[in-house]
mmCIF file of C-alpha atoms and ligand atoms in Angstrom:
data_model
loop_
_atom_site.group_PDB
_atom_site.id
_atom_site.type_symbol
_atom_site.label_atom_id
_atom_site.label_comp_id
_atom_site.label_asym_id
_atom_site.label_seq_id
_atom_site.Cartn_x
_atom_site.Cartn_y
_atom_site.Cartn_z
ATOM 1 C CA MET A 20 31.360 -36.886 18.764
ATOM 2 C CA ILE A 21 27.694 -37.867 18.491
ATOM 3 C CA PRO A 22 26.576 -35.779 21.496
ATOM 4 C CA ILE A 23 28.214 -32.679 19.970
ATOM 5 C CA ILE A 24 26.408 -33.249 16.668
ATOM 6 C CA LEU A 25 23.140 -33.780 18.539
ATOM 7 C CA ALA A 26 23.713 -30.601 20.515
ATOM 8 C CA ILE A 27 24.281 -28.628 17.301
ATOM 9 C CA ILE A 28 21.145 -30.098 15.685
ATOM 10 C CA SER A 29 19.089 -29.286 18.738
ATOM 11 C CA LEU A 30 20.381 -25.674 18.767
ATOM 12 C CA TRP A 31 19.020 -25.284 15.207
ATOM 13 C CA THR A 32 15.663 -26.865 16.002
ATOM 14 C CA THR A 33 14.769 -25.491 19.451
ATOM 15 C CA PRO A 34 12.264 -22.645 19.060
ATOM 16 C CA VAL A 35 13.487 -19.164 19.916
ATOM 17 C CA ASN A 36 11.547 -17.903 22.892
ATOM 18 C CA ALA A 37 9.730 -14.829 21.636
ATOM 19 C CA ALA A 38 6.659 -15.685 23.711
ATOM 20 C CA SER A 39 6.455 -12.190 25.137
ATOM 21 C CA ILE A 40 6.160 -10.720 21.639
ATOM 22 C CA PRO A 41 2.721 -10.973 20.011
ATOM 23 C CA ILE A 42 2.613 -11.301 16.226
ATOM 24 C CA ASN A 43 -0.529 -10.237 14.384
ATOM 25 C CA LEU A 44 -1.127 -11.747 10.950
ATOM 26 C CA VAL A 45 -3.060 -9.651 8.436
ATOM 27 C CA LEU A 46 -4.259 -10.906 5.058
ATOM 28 C CA CYS A 47 -3.819 -8.585 2.096
ATOM 29 C CA GLY A 48 -6.444 -9.815 -0.355
ATOM 30 C CA GLU A 49 -7.470 -13.485 -0.374
ATOM 31 C CA VAL A 50 -5.061 -16.067 1.075
ATOM 32 C CA PRO A 51 -5.693 -19.844 1.086
ATOM 33 C CA PRO A 52 -6.668 -20.957 4.647
ATOM 34 C CA GLU A 53 -4.471 -24.083 4.419
ATOM 35 C CA ILE A 54 -1.431 -21.807 4.078
ATOM 36 C CA LEU A 55 -2.499 -19.471 6.874
ATOM 37 C CA ASP A 56 -3.054 -22.233 9.412
ATOM 38 C CA PHE A 57 0.354 -23.702 8.553
ATOM 39 C CA LEU A 58 1.994 -20.272 8.937
ATOM 40 C CA LYS A 59 0.370 -19.638 12.316
ATOM 41 C CA ASP A 60 1.423 -23.049 13.642
ATOM 42 C CA GLY A 61 4.914 -22.790 12.124
ATOM 43 C CA LEU A 62 5.601 -19.313 13.518
ATOM 44 C CA LYS A 63 4.466 -20.484 16.944
ATOM 45 C CA LYS A 64 6.762 -23.500 16.666
ATOM 46 C CA GLU A 65 9.861 -21.656 15.389
ATOM 47 C CA LEU A 66 9.548 -18.572 17.578
ATOM 48 C CA ALA A 67 7.345 -19.752 20.462
ATOM 49 C CA ALA A 68 5.497 -16.483 19.815
ATOM 50 C CA GLU A 69 1.808 -15.752 20.276
ATOM 51 C CA VAL A 70 0.455 -15.543 16.728
ATOM 52 C CA THR A 71 -3.052 -14.221 16.023
ATOM 53 C CA GLN A 72 -4.807 -13.662 12.742
ATOM 54 C CA VAL A 73 -6.458 -10.298 13.221
ATOM 55 C CA GLY A 74 -7.716 -8.880 9.994
ATOM 56 C CA GLN A 75 -7.832 -8.473 6.280
ATOM 57 C CA VAL A 76 -7.145 -5.462 4.098
ATOM 58 C CA PRO A 77 -8.157 -5.154 0.451
ATOM 59 C CA MET A 78 -5.522 -5.117 -2.270
ATOM 60 C CA HIS A 79 -4.123 -1.610 -2.595
ATOM 61 C CA PRO A 80 -5.106 -0.396 -6.121
ATOM 62 C CA CYS A 81 -2.632 2.527 -6.023
ATOM 63 C CA ALA A 82 0.201 0.061 -5.403
ATOM 64 C CA TYR A 83 -0.420 -1.760 -8.681
ATOM 65 C CA ASN A 84 2.072 -1.095 -11.448
ATOM 66 C CA LEU A 85 0.315 -1.778 -14.738
ATOM 67 C CA SER A 86 3.459 -2.158 -16.848
ATOM 68 C CA ARG A 87 5.132 -4.523 -14.357
ATOM 69 C CA ARG A 88 1.866 -6.265 -13.437
ATOM 70 C CA GLN A 89 3.098 -6.302 -9.848
ATOM 71 C CA TYR A 90 2.322 -4.487 -6.607
ATOM 72 C CA GLN A 91 4.814 -2.203 -4.896
ATOM 73 C CA ALA A 92 5.596 -3.889 -1.581
ATOM 74 C CA GLU A 93 6.230 -0.722 0.443
ATOM 75 C CA ALA A 94 2.700 0.581 -0.209
ATOM 76 C CA PHE A 95 1.241 -2.212 1.933
ATOM 77 C CA LEU A 96 3.187 -1.427 5.082
ATOM 78 C CA PRO A 97 1.146 1.640 6.182
ATOM 79 C CA LEU A 98 -2.049 -0.441 5.780
ATOM 80 C CA LEU A 99 -0.679 -2.991 8.238
ATOM 81 C CA LEU A 100 0.385 -0.549 10.953
ATOM 82 C CA PRO A 101 -3.100 -0.142 12.539
ATOM 83 C CA PHE A 102 -3.047 -3.888 13.272
ATOM 84 C CA LYS A 103 0.152 -3.737 15.323
ATOM 85 C CA PRO A 104 -0.439 -5.267 18.762
ATOM 86 C CA GLY A 105 0.960 -2.503 20.973
ATOM 87 C CA SER A 106 4.348 -0.821 20.767
ATOM 88 C CA LYS A 107 6.328 -4.054 21.256
ATOM 89 C CA GLY A 108 4.242 -6.299 18.994
ATOM 90 C CA LEU A 109 4.857 -7.179 15.359
ATOM 91 C CA VAL A 110 2.561 -7.277 12.362
ATOM 92 C CA LEU A 111 3.060 -9.548 9.362
ATOM 93 C CA GLY A 112 1.018 -9.152 6.190
ATOM 94 C CA VAL A 113 0.498 -12.096 3.846
ATOM 95 C CA THR A 114 -0.522 -11.726 0.218
ATOM 96 C CA THR A 115 -0.711 -13.781 -2.946
ATOM 97 C CA ALA A 116 0.117 -10.638 -4.972
ATOM 98 C CA ASP A 117 3.470 -10.509 -6.749
ATOM 99 C CA LEU A 118 5.491 -7.789 -4.989
ATOM 100 C CA TYR A 119 8.424 -5.652 -6.083
ATOM 101 C CA VAL A 120 10.623 -2.853 -4.842
ATOM 102 C CA PRO A 121 11.935 -0.285 -7.347
ATOM 103 C CA ASP A 122 15.447 -1.735 -7.752
ATOM 104 C CA LEU A 123 14.519 -5.430 -7.863
ATOM 105 C CA ASN A 124 12.475 -7.598 -10.245
ATOM 106 C CA PHE A 125 10.533 -9.019 -7.334
ATOM 107 C CA VAL A 126 10.719 -9.615 -3.582
ATOM 108 C CA PHE A 127 9.544 -12.569 -1.515
ATOM 109 C CA GLY A 128 9.003 -10.174 1.379
ATOM 110 C CA LEU A 129 9.805 -6.783 2.841
ATOM 111 C CA ALA A 130 10.318 -5.744 6.465
ATOM 112 C CA ASP A 131 10.443 -2.349 8.145
ATOM 113 C CA SER A 132 12.258 -3.168 11.371
ATOM 114 C CA ARG A 133 11.775 0.360 12.737
ATOM 115 C CA GLN A 134 7.992 0.235 12.396
ATOM 116 C CA LYS A 135 7.902 -3.498 13.234
ATOM 117 C CA CYS A 136 5.810 -4.445 10.241
ATOM 118 C CA ALA A 137 6.513 -6.716 7.289
ATOM 119 C CA ILE A 138 4.800 -8.409 4.374
ATOM 120 C CA ILE A 139 5.449 -11.643 2.509
ATOM 121 C CA SER A 140 4.313 -12.557 -0.990
ATOM 122 C CA LEU A 141 3.228 -16.100 -1.740
ATOM 123 C CA ALA A 142 3.068 -15.537 -5.516
ATOM 124 C CA ARG A 143 6.511 -16.859 -6.480
ATOM 125 C CA LEU A 144 6.558 -19.586 -3.826
ATOM 126 C CA GLN A 145 3.976 -21.647 -5.706
ATOM 127 C CA PRO A 146 5.438 -24.263 -8.086
ATOM 128 C CA GLU A 147 2.572 -23.413 -10.493
ATOM 129 C CA PHE A 148 4.100 -19.936 -10.974
ATOM 130 C CA TYR A 149 6.944 -21.637 -12.888
ATOM 131 C CA GLY A 150 4.693 -24.049 -14.791
ATOM 132 C CA HIS A 151 5.444 -26.942 -12.404
ATOM 133 C CA PRO A 152 2.794 -29.212 -10.859
ATOM 134 C CA GLY A 153 1.298 -27.995 -7.583
ATOM 135 C CA ASN A 154 2.958 -29.166 -4.357
ATOM 136 C CA LEU A 155 1.206 -27.967 -1.190
ATOM 137 C CA ARG A 156 3.907 -29.292 1.153
ATOM 138 C CA LEU A 157 6.660 -27.403 -0.701
ATOM 139 C CA PHE A 158 4.508 -24.270 -0.984
ATOM 140 C CA ARG A 159 3.781 -24.272 2.758
ATOM 141 C CA GLU A 160 7.444 -24.825 3.686
ATOM 142 C CA ARG A 161 8.568 -21.955 1.461
ATOM 143 C CA ALA A 162 5.907 -19.648 2.917
ATOM 144 C CA LEU A 163 6.972 -20.464 6.472
ATOM 145 C CA LYS A 164 10.658 -19.816 5.715
ATOM 146 C CA GLU A 165 9.842 -16.412 4.224
ATOM 147 C CA ALA A 166 7.571 -15.559 7.172
ATOM 148 C CA VAL A 167 10.191 -16.540 9.791
ATOM 149 C CA HIS A 168 12.840 -14.627 7.788
ATOM 150 C CA GLU A 169 10.842 -11.377 7.788
ATOM 151 C CA VAL A 170 9.944 -11.756 11.478
ATOM 152 C CA GLY A 171 13.676 -12.273 12.125
ATOM 153 C CA HIS A 172 14.290 -8.847 10.547
ATOM 154 C CA LEU A 173 11.540 -7.347 12.731
ATOM 155 C CA LEU A 174 13.299 -8.801 15.762
ATOM 156 C CA GLY A 175 16.496 -7.009 14.751
ATOM 157 C CA LEU A 176 18.408 -9.581 12.697
ATOM 158 C CA GLY A 177 20.203 -8.823 9.440
ATOM 159 C CA HIS A 178 21.100 -11.333 6.733
ATOM 160 C CA CYS A 179 23.202 -14.357 7.642
ATOM 161 C CA PRO A 180 25.992 -15.806 5.474
ATOM 162 C CA LYS A 181 25.034 -19.418 6.309
ATOM 163 C CA PRO A 182 22.996 -20.873 3.416
ATOM 164 C CA ALA A 183 21.081 -23.230 5.759
ATOM 165 C CA CYS A 184 19.987 -20.452 8.139
ATOM 166 C CA VAL A 185 16.539 -18.937 7.656
ATOM 167 C CA MET A 186 18.135 -15.463 7.705
ATOM 168 C CA PHE A 187 20.167 -16.218 4.540
ATOM 169 C CA PHE A 188 19.079 -13.801 1.791
ATOM 170 C CA SER A 189 16.972 -15.606 -0.831
ATOM 171 C CA ASN A 190 17.986 -14.220 -4.182
ATOM 172 C CA SER A 191 16.132 -17.066 -5.852
ATOM 173 C CA LEU A 192 13.768 -19.865 -4.938
ATOM 174 C CA ALA A 193 16.731 -22.274 -4.894
ATOM 175 C CA ASP A 194 18.112 -20.281 -1.930
ATOM 176 C CA THR A 195 14.755 -20.590 -0.146
ATOM 177 C CA ASP A 196 14.596 -24.335 -0.813
ATOM 178 C CA ARG A 197 18.156 -24.865 0.435
ATOM 179 C CA LYS A 198 17.629 -23.212 3.796
ATOM 180 C CA GLY A 199 15.560 -24.430 6.735
ATOM 181 C CA PRO A 200 12.880 -22.592 8.740
ATOM 182 C CA GLY A 201 15.147 -22.262 11.812
ATOM 183 C CA PHE A 202 17.837 -19.829 13.000
ATOM 184 C CA CYS A 203 21.528 -20.769 13.142
ATOM 185 C CA PRO A 204 23.201 -20.543 16.589
ATOM 186 C CA GLU A 205 24.650 -17.058 15.872
ATOM 187 C CA CYS A 206 21.297 -15.637 14.748
ATOM 188 C CA ARG A 207 19.630 -17.309 17.721
ATOM 189 C CA ARG A 208 22.115 -15.586 20.032
ATOM 190 C CA GLY A 209 21.337 -12.295 18.253
ATOM 191 C CA LEU A 210 17.633 -12.805 18.957
ATOM 192 C CA GLU A 211 18.204 -13.610 22.580
ATOM 193 C CA LYS A 212 20.226 -10.419 23.220
HETATM 194 ZN ZN1 ZN B 589 15.931 -10.481 4.338
HETATM 195 ZN ZN1 ZN B 590 22.076 -17.319 10.812
#
């Protein structure tokens, strides 16, 4: 029995081999370097991908919604496209701005799998956002899960019904905290196709 359990654990923890796919990270506004370094290392570990931080774009003033005091997520995607590393590469934007899409109060991230570009928002991943004491470890882990999740979409995955899989849809921060940064065996098989 133990070897089977070990085999299952190792399937969830072995990085997916996306080494042939370069991922370019682009900052949208200012992003703390301690989060960026953790994201770069974590994405390399989870996906075995080549991750490079390539640029920074200013916050998009037209994307700001004064009454919501949030930025529209979709408006950032065209700004990221010029940083795409070739036709097969992916680009991931990272921002501390609070993002929304028209039908939702907020989003942790948004991916356009056709254009191969995505963005994640760190705003609601910080414990301070909810009036809790700061916790860098928790903040970093949440950011990595959201980053791996959006890259999973860019690699063709949809949402997964398993709450522990990184591709589970996070409707709330509790969903993000419950899941891990890795892909379940089914999602892993989907990536390897
Ligand atoms: Zn998703
Ligand atoms: Zn899954």
